[in-house]
C-alpha angles and dihedrals in degrees: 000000000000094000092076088077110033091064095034079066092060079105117288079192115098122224115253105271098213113106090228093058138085119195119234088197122178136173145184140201129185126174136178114196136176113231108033092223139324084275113118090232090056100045091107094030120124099205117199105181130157147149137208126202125195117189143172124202106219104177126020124208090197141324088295104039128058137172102239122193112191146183124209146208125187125172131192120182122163138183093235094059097232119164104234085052097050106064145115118210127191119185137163131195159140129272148172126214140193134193109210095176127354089267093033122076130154127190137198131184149108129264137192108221135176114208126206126222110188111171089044090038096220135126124222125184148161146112132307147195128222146163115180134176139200135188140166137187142176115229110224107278135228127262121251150154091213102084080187089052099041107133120219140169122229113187135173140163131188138183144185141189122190149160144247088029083234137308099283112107097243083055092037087108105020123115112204133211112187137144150143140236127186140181119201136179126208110216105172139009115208102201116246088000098064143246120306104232116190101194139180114207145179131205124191141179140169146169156206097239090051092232113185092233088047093058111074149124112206124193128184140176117190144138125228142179108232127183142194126219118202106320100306111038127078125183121192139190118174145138127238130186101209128193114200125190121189110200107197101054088026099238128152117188121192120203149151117229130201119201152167119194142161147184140198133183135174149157134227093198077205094142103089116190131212086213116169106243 
């Protein structure tokens, strides 16, 4: 259910769409969940985990592509002390991405990271691939006199495939294909407080070395209160019953998560180019 955050932060916010303009764009993403997942280890286990992005386009091939370097972020702390859950990755890269329509991007582009590993004590670092996508839409809504009532339907979907898996060893040659959709319905605003979204959703994810913990179908079904904070900042707490099946070991996992979460992006435009008409 995470994954819901770290690709809507593949940048909700546009690029400027002036020729004589170049984005700074940034994002971050932060969630605390209970449990940490369906596994049985995790059962008892409170998860924080984020992330935050700051990038400069620095050549645009038109209003919709732009070169991007960036530099990452990403944190994972968690009440059990195991060592996956307990990290703090930097990385910094190089990306292009394209706008296909204004809710619709797609990257592609390559990053070095350093990855660590604080209950094993260890470092692990190197380069990897990636080419990620992101997209959104609203179902036409009912009609209704009621402005509190009136029914609409918020959707999104995001993707990624990179390689290495990540820097640890078992992931050194592994190529990962994992994403999310989701379809939600808000049924109610509440004023100051934020919509009620009832929501169905489905996480996968698969691999070339054919890992137990890399093969998986996730489905969920939950309801939660979101709200939005100014024009760039979402908070969400919600609860969502989740039903996971690994297919290589055979394994299906029930469990109920409770979560906030929230997410902000912005940018400055502060980059101002002399471009020929």
């Amino acid at each position: 259910m995470l994954a819901i955050l770290s690709c809507t932060l593949l940048l909700l916010t546009k690029p400027v769409k002036a020729e004589k303009s170049l984005g700074t764009p940034g994002s971050t993403w932060g969630e605390i969940r209970f449990p940490g997942s369906a596994q049985p280890e995790d059962k008892n286990n409170l998860i924080l985990e984020g992330a935050v992005e700051q990038g400069v386009d620095f050549f645009r091939l038109s209003k919709d592509s732009a070169f991007n370097v960036f530099g990452k972020l990403d944190y994972t702390l968690d009440k059990e002390g195991f060592d996956w859950n307990r990290k703090l990755k930097l990385g910094a890269g190089l990306k292009l991405r394209h706008y296909i329509s204004d809710t619709v991007v797609i990257a592609v582009g390559a990053k070095y990271e350093i990855d660590r590993r604080f209950v094993g004590d260890r470092t692990l670092e190197g380069f990897q691939l990636f080419s990620n996508w992101f997209g959104s839409w609203q179902l036409p809504s009912s009609k209704s006199n009621d402005s509190a009532r009136a029914l609409s339907f918020p959707g999104l979907t995001w993707g990624e495939v990179r390689y290495p898996g990540s820097q640890d060893p078992s992931e050194e040659n592994d190529i990962i294909l994992e994403g999310y959709v989701e379809q939600g319905v808000d049924t109610m605003r509440l004023n100051a407080l934020g919509t009620i979204n009832f929501y169905a959703n489905l996480d996968y994810i698969t691999d070339s070395k054919e890992l137990d913990w890399n093969n998986a179908i996730a489905t969920g079904v939950g309801v939660k209160l979101k709200k939005l904070i100014g024009s760039n900042l979402l908070l969400q707490f919600g609860i969502e019953a989740s039903r996971e099946r690994r297919w290589v070991s055979g394994q299906t996992d029930n469990v109920i998560f409770v979560y906030l979460n929230w997410s902000s992006w912005w940018d400055p435009r502060a980059i101002r180019l002399d471009l020929p008409e």
